[in-house]
XYZ file of C-alpha atoms in Angstrom:
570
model
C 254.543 73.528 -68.706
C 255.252 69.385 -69.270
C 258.112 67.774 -67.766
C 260.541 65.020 -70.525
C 257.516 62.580 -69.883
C 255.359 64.467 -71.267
C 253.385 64.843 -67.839
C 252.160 68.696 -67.512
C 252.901 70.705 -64.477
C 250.432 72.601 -62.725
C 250.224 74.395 -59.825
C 247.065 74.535 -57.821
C 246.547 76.182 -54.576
C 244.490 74.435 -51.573
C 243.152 76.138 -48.969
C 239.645 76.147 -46.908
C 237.069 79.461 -47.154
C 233.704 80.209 -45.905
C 233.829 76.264 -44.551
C 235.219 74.471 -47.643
C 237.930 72.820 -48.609
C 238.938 74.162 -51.901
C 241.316 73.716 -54.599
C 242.031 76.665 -57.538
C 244.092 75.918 -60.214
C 246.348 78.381 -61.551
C 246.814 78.399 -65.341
C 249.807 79.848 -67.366
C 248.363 83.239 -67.679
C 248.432 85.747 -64.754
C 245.499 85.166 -62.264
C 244.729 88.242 -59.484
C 243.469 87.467 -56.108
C 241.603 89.754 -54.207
C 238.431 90.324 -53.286
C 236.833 92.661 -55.630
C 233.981 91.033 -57.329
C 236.375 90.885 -60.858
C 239.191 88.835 -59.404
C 239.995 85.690 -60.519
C 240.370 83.821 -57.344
C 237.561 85.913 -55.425
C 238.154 85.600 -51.494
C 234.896 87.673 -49.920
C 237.301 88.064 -46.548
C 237.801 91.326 -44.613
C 241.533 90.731 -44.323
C 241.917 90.039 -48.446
C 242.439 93.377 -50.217
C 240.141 93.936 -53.341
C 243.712 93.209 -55.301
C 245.348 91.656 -53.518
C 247.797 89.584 -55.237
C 248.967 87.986 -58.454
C 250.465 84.929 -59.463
C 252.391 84.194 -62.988
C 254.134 81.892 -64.416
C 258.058 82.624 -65.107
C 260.994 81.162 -66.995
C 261.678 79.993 -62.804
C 258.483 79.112 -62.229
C 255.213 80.124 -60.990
C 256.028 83.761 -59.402
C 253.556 85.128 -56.193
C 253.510 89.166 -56.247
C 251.989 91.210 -53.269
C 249.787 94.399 -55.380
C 250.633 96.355 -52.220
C 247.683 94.753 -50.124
C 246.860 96.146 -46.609
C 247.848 92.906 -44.562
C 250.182 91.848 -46.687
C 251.491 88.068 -48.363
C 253.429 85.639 -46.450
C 255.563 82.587 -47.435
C 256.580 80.109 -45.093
C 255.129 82.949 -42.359
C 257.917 85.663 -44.527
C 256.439 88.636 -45.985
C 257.210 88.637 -49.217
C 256.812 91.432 -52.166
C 257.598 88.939 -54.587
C 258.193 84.862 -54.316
C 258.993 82.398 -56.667
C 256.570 79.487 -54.909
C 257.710 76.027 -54.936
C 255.367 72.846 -54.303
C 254.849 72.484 -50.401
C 254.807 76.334 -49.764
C 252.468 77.943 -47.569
C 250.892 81.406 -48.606
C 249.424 83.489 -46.243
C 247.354 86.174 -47.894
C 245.564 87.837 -44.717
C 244.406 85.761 -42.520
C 243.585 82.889 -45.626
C 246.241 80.017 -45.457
C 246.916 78.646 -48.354
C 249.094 75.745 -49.303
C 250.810 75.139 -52.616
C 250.516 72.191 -54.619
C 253.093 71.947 -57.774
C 253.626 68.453 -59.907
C 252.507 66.337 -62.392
C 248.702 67.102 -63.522
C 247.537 63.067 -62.656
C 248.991 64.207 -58.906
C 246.832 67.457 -59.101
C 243.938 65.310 -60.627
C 243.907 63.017 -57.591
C 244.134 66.045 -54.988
C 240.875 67.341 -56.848
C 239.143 64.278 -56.383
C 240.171 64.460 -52.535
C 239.779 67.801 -51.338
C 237.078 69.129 -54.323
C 234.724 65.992 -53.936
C 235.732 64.888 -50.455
C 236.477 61.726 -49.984
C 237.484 60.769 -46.957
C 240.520 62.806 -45.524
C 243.303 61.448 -44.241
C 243.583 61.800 -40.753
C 244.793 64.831 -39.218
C 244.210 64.442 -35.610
C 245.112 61.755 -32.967
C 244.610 61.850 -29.881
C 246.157 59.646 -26.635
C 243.892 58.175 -23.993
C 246.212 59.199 -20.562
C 244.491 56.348 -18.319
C 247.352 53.821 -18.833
C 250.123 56.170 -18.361
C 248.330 57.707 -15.223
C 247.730 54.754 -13.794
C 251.515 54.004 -14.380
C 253.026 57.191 -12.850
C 249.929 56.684 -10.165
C 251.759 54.021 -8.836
C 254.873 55.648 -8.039
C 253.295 58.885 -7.097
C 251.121 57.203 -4.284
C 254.034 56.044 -2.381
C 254.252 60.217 -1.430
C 250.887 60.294 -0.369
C 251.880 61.106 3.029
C 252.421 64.771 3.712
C 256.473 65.382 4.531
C 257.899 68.754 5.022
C 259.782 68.385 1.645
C 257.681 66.039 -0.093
C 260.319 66.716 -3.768
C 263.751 65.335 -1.228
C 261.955 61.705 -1.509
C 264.250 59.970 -3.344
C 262.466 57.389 -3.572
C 259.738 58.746 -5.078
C 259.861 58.535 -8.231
C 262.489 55.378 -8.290
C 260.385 52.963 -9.979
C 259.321 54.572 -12.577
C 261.744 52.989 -15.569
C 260.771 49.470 -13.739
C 257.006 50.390 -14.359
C 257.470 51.935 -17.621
C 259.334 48.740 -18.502
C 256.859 46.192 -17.567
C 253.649 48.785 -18.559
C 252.938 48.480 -22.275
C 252.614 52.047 -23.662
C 250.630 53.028 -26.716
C 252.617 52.252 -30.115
C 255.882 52.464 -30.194
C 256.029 54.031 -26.422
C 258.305 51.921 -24.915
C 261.279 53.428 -26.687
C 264.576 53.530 -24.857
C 264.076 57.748 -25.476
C 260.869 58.159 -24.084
C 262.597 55.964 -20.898
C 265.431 58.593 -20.712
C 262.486 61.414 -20.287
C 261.356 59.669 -17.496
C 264.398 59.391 -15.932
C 265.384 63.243 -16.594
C 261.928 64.601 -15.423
C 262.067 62.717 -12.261
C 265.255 63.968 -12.039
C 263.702 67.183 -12.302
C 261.384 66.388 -9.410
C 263.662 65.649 -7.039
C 266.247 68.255 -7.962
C 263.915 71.492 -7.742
C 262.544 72.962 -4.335
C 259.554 75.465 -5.927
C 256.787 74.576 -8.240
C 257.420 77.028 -11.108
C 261.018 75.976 -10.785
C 259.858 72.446 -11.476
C 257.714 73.428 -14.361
C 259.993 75.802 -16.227
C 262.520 72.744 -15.907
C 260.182 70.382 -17.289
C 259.787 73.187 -20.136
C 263.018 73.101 -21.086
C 263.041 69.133 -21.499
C 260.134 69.613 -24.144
C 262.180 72.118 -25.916
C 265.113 69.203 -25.865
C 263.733 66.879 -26.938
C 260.240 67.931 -29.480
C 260.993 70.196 -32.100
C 258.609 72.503 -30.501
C 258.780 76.511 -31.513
C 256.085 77.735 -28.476
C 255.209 76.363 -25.494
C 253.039 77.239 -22.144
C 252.555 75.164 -19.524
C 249.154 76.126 -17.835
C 247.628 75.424 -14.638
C 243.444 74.780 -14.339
C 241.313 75.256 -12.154
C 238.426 72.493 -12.601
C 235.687 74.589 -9.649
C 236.443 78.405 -11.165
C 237.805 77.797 -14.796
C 240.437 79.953 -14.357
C 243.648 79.588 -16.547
C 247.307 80.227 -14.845
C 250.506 80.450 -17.042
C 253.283 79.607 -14.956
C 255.837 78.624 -17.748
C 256.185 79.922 -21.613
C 259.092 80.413 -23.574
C 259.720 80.320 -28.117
C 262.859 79.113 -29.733
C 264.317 82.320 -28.546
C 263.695 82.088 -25.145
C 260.997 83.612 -22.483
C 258.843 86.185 -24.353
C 258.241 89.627 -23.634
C 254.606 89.263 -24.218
C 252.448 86.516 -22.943
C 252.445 83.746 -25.615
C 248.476 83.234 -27.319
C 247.265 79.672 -27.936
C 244.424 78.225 -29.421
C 241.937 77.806 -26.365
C 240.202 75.489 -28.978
C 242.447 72.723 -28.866
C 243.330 73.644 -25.353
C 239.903 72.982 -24.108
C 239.573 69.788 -25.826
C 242.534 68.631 -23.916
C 240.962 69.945 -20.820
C 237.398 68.445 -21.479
C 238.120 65.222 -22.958
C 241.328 64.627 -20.661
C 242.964 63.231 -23.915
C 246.627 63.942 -25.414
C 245.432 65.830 -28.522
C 247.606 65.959 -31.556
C 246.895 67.927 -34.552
C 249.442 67.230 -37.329
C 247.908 69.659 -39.740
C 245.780 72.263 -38.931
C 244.619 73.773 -42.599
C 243.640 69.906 -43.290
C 242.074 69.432 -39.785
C 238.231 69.878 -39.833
C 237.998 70.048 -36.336
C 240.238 73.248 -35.507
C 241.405 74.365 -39.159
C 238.549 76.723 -38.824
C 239.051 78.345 -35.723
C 239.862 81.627 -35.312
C 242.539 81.469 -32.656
C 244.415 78.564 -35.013
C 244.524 81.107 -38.517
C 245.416 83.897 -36.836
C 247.985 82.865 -34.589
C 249.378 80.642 -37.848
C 249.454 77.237 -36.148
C 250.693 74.958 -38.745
C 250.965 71.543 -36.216
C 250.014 71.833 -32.427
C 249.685 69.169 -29.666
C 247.971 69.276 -25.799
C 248.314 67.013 -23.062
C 246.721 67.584 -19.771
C 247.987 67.423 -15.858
C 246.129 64.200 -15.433
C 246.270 62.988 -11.898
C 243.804 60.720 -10.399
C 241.263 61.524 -12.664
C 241.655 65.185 -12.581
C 243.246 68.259 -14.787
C 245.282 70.391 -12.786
C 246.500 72.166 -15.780
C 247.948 71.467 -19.437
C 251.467 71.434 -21.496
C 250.811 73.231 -24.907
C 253.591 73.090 -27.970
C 252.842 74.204 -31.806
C 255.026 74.756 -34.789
C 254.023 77.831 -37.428
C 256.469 76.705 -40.000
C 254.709 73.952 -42.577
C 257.976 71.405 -42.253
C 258.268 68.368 -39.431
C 254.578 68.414 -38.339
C 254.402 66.141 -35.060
C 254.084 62.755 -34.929
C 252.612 60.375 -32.412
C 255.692 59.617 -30.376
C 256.493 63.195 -29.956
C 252.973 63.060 -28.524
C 253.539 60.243 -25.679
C 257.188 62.330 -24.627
C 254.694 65.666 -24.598
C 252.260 63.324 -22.452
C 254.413 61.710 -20.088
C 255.785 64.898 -19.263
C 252.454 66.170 -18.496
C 251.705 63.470 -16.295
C 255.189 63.853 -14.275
C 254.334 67.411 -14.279
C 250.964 66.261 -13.183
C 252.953 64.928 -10.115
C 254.739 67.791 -9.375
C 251.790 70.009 -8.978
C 249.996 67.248 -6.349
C 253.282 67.380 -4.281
C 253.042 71.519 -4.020
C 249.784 71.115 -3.052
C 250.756 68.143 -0.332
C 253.745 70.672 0.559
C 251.804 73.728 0.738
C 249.114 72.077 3.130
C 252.069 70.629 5.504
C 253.127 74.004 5.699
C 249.733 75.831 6.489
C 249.208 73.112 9.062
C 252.620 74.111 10.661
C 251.791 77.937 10.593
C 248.645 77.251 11.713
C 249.646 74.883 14.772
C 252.466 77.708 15.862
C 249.748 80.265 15.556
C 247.597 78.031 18.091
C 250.374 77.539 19.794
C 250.671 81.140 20.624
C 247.448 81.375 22.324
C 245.931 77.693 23.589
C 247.433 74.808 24.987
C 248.486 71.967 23.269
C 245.934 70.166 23.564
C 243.108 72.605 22.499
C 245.994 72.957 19.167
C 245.267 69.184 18.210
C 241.301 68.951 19.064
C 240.702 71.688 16.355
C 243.400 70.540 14.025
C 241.961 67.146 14.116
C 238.292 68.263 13.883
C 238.265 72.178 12.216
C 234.439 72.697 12.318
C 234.852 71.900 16.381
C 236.375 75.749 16.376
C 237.121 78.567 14.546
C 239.693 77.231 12.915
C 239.896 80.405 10.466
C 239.619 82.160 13.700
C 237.209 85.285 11.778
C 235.963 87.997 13.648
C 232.524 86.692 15.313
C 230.188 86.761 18.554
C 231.011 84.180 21.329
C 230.212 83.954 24.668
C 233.386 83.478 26.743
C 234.772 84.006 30.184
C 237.802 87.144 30.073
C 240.292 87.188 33.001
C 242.735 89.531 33.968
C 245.608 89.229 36.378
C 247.843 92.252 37.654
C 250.981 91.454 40.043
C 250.757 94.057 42.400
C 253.690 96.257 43.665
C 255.828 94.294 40.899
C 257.198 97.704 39.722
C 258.357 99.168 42.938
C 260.149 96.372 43.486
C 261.357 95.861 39.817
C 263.463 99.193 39.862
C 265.094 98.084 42.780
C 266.404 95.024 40.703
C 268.878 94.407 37.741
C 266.661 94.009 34.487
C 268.230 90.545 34.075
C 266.529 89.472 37.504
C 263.093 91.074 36.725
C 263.067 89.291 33.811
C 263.682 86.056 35.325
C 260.368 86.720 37.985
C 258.321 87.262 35.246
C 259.034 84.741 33.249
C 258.664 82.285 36.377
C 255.345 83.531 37.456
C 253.836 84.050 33.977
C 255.243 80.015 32.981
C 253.175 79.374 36.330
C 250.115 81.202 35.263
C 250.153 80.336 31.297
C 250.046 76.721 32.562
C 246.632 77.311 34.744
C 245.115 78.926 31.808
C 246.551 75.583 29.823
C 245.066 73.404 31.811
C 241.916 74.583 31.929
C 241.806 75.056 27.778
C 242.032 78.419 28.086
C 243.414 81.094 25.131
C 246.455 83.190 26.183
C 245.347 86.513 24.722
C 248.366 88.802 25.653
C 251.104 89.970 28.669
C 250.373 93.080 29.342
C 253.684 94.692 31.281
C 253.654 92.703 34.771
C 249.827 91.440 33.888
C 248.371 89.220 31.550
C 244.785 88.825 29.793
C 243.409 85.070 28.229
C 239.491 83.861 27.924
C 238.029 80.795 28.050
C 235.178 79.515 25.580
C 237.251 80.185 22.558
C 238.219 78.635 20.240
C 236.456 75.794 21.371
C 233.145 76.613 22.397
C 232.601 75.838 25.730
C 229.634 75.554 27.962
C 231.239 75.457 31.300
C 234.153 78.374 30.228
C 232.491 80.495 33.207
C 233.651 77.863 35.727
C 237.027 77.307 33.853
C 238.059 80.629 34.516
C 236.946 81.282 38.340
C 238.964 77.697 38.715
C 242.025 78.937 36.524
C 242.123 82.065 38.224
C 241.842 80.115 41.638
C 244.550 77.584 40.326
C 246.985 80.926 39.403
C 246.522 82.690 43.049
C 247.435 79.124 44.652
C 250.696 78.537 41.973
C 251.502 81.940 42.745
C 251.754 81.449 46.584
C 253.713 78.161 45.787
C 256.407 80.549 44.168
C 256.566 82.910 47.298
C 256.992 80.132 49.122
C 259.983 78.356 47.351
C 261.542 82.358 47.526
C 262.253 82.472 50.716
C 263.690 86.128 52.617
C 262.476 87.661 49.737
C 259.261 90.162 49.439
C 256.301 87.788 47.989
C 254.731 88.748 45.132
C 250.605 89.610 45.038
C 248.366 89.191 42.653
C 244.833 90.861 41.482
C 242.321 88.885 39.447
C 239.084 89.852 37.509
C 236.542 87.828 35.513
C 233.663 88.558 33.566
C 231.533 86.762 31.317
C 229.079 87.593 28.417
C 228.912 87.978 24.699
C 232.054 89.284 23.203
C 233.175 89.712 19.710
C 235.760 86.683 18.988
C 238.655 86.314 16.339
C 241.368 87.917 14.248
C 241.278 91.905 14.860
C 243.369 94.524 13.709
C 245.164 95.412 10.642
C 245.934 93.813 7.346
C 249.484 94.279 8.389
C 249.129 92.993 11.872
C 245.974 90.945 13.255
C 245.876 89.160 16.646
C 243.377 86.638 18.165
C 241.742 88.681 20.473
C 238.268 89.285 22.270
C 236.867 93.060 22.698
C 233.576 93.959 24.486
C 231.986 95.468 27.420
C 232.487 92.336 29.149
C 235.987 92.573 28.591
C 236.290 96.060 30.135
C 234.311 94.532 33.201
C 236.555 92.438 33.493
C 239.492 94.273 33.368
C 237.849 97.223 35.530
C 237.285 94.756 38.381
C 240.979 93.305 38.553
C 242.463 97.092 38.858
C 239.606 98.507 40.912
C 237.176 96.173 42.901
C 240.067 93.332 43.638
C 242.934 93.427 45.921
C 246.302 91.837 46.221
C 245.577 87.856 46.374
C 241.689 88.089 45.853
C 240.049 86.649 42.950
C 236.973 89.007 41.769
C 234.110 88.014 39.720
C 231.364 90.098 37.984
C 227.607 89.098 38.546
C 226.979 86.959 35.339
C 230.176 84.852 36.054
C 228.602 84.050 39.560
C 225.423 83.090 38.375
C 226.690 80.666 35.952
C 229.287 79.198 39.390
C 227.344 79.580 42.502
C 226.762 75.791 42.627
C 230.560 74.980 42.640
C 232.275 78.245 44.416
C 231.728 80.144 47.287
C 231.527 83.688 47.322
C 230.913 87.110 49.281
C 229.101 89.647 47.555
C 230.830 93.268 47.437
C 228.754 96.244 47.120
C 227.797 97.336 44.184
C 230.334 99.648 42.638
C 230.338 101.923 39.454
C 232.942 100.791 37.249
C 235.090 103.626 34.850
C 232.727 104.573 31.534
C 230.034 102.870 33.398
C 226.299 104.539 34.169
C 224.867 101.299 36.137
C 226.397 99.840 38.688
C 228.147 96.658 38.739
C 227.579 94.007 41.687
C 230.990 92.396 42.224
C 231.754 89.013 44.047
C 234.881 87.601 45.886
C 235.351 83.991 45.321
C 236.371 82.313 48.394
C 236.544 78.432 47.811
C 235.378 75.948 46.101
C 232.143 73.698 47.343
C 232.298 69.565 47.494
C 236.037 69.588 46.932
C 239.063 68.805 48.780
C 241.598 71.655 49.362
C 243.801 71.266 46.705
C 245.267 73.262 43.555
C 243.032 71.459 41.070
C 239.684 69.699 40.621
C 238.090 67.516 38.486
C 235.425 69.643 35.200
């Protein structure tokens, strides 16, 4: 075939096998491809069929026909069962990629001398170096360093950024009045959305705006496990059914390298043209750019194209990047906003059971306590109170009224376990149960409690006294001390920071049977660790519920070197 000029037309098909580049040229008689050893284009490739298909040339041109192969031929990523081709195409015969080449034979001459000798190639891979634009965004993004309940209603957080971007040279052409307008929409996007997948689906939808993108996944990475987490993905369509596959290949370079990688054309590339993932999948032009933040990848945006037209260029590769790097912001501001609020459930947890003060030591310094608060051993102090006759005299009362006592005496109590850093385990009914020694480990907990209990006997008979013609309340108290199993108990559903133990059934043994109304009742390994700062009178030795030994019981009567008073100095 020759054109007026006299110029002959060929048409000569490129493609890359068994890790060449190669270049067949199809003459004017029918040629068969396949890959039985008597083809004329032999392709030894599990996918080819042994005939596979044929190409002739027509009155129209040079004519592709599929000889009924098992995986079938593919134009421009169409099946086809017959094609007229046309210069540009790309054939897909298996999993072979192909690309058609159809001019003047000088053209055809100089594409054998480039991809049949192999010069060098033209470059088919570029990559971006993120420092400058991190370090641009960094800026901005430090100013929301500080942890805020709703680090994304900041308005002011990402203000600056068109200022920066002006003054901040970016690669190339970067400093287009476009790439500005991203900015300005993907802060936008920062500010506007409450959840991180909300943020990142949003910032999806600006790559689909504004690159001609036809998949796209934005990924989150873990840099200590490895592990992978799609949290946005969607096609020209929409969100898939299916999870969308990418090539892992030019994903982990991304990753790796912590570069913007763009590959413009992936049968010409030599770095990924060969992979697996790339041919089967059909990438024709892909880019990457990691979640770059301070030095570290907290994920990665991924785009591609399977059709052979509008590969990507370098500026649609600083929009993909900036992007990244906003989203990069956007996952560091979860993370801020996620540890404000696990300190806040934490401090109301701690709140529940220790004073405030106990609540900021081991929020300050974690390792001082068991700030996960796991099930371990401990040795702690356990007291139990009991207000005695409090429900005879209760059902003489309106509820509203018996709820008022109790929540007097127990505020009275609660505050002498406080102030002693004591943990409020639980009220039990008209009693209530805490321990000393945990969280915080303590050394003196044993003389913590005896004074707490002491403290909640003499705040008690302050109450009776301010209630004047009325029937005064008593109160029993217990305490034990020993080894005890310490921490979250119970079930997945429901756990509470407890204590359980022997010592804790002691304890509670001697407050309902060895104590009486306004005595405070000690077991024998609390007095030995307080005999040098209380007074007490031994009881005789008594045998305790579920016990076989007997248990020697003391009464605490006072306290030794100190004034009469409701508190002293540990």
């Amino acid at each position: 075939m020759s054109t007026e000029q006299g110029d002959r037309i060929v048409c000569r098909l490129r493609f890359q096998h068994e890790g060449r580049d190669r270049v067949f040229a199809v003459s004017d008689r029918p040629v068969v491809i396949g890959r039985s050893p008597d083809a004329d284009l032999l392709l030894a490739h599990e996918s080819i069929s042994r005939q596979h298909a044929r190409i002739a040339y027509e009155d129209e041109g040079w004519l592709l026909t599929d000889l009924d192969s098992k995986n079938g031929s593919r134009v421009n990523t169409f099946h086809v069962k017959e094609q007229i081709l046309r210069n540009g195409d790309r054939l897909d015969l298996g999993s072979i990629r192909m690309f058609v080449e159809i001019g003047p034979e000088s053209a055809a001459s100089r594409a054998r001398v480039i991809f049949e000798e192999k010069k060098a190639p033209a470059m088919h891979t570029e990559v971006l170096d993120l420092k400058g634009l991190d370090r641009l965004l960094q800026a901005a993004g430090d100013r929301t360093a500080a942890p805020s309940p709703s680090p994304f209603t900041d308005k002011d957080v990402l203000a600056g950024l068109d200022e920066d971007l002006l003054r901040t040279p970016v690669p190339e052409s970067g400093t287009s009045p476009e790439l500005l307008r991203l900015v300005s929409e993907s802060a936008e996007s920062l500010l506007s959305c409450t959840t991180l997948p909300e943020t990142l689906d949003r910032i999806l939808s600006l790559v689909f705006a504004n690159i001609p993108v036809e998949r796209g996944v934005i990924c989150l990475h873990d840099e200590a496990s490895g592990g992978i987490e799609p949290m946005a993905m969607r096609n020209r369509e929409g969100v898939p059914d299916a999870p969308i596959a990418i090539s892992t290949n030019i994903t982990g370079v991304a990753i790796e390298e912590k570069q913007a990688v763009l590959i413009k054309d992936t049968a010409m590339d030599e770095r990924f043209g060969g992979a697996e993932s790339v041919i089967m999948m059909d990438i024709h032009s892909a880019m990457c750019a990691p979640l770059l933040r301070d030095g570290k990848v907290s994920g990665y945006i991924y785009v591609d194209r399977q059709s052979s037209a509008h590969p990507f260029d370098m500026s649609q590769l600083q929009a993909l990047s900036i992007l990244a790097l906003l989203a990069a912001i956007a996952v560091e501001q979860a993370s801020l906003r996620d540890d404000v609020r696990r300190e806040q459930e934490r401090r109301v947890r701690l709140a529940r059971y220790s004073s405030p003060a106990v609540v900021e030591r081991i929020i300050a310094d974690p390792e001082a306590g068991t700030g996960s608060m796991v099930a371990d051993e401990g040795d702690v102090s356990v007291l139990f109170a009991d207000l005695t006759g409090f429900t005879t005299m209760a059902e003489r009362l309106p509820p509203s009224e018996v709820v008022l006592i109790l929540n007097q005496v127990f505020e009275r109590l609660t505050s002498a376990v406080f102030a002693l850093d004591g943990t409020l385990d639980k009220f039990r009914g008209d009693g209530m149960m805490a321990f000393f020694g945990a969280p915080l480990p303590m050394a003196d907990h044993a003389e913590r409690a005896v004074e707490a209990a002491l403290q909640m006997q003499e705040a008690l008979a302050r109450l009776n006294e301010a209630r004047e013609g009325v029937r005064p309340i008593k109160m029993r108290i217990g305490v034990n001390s020993g080894s005890v199993v310490v921490g979250d108990i119970g079930s997945p559903q429901r756990k509470d920071y407890t204590v359980i133990g022997d010592v804790v059934n002691i304890a509670s043994r001697l407050e309902s049977s060895v104590a009486l109304p306004g005595q405070v009742v000690i077991g024998e390994s609390t007095w030995e660790a307080v005999r040098h700062a209380y007074t007490a009178d031994a009881l005789e030795e008594v045998l305790l519920k579920g016990k076989r030994k007997g248990v020697r019981p003391y009464r605490v009567t006072g306290r030794i070197g100190a004034d009469v008073g409701p508190t002293r100095a540990l």
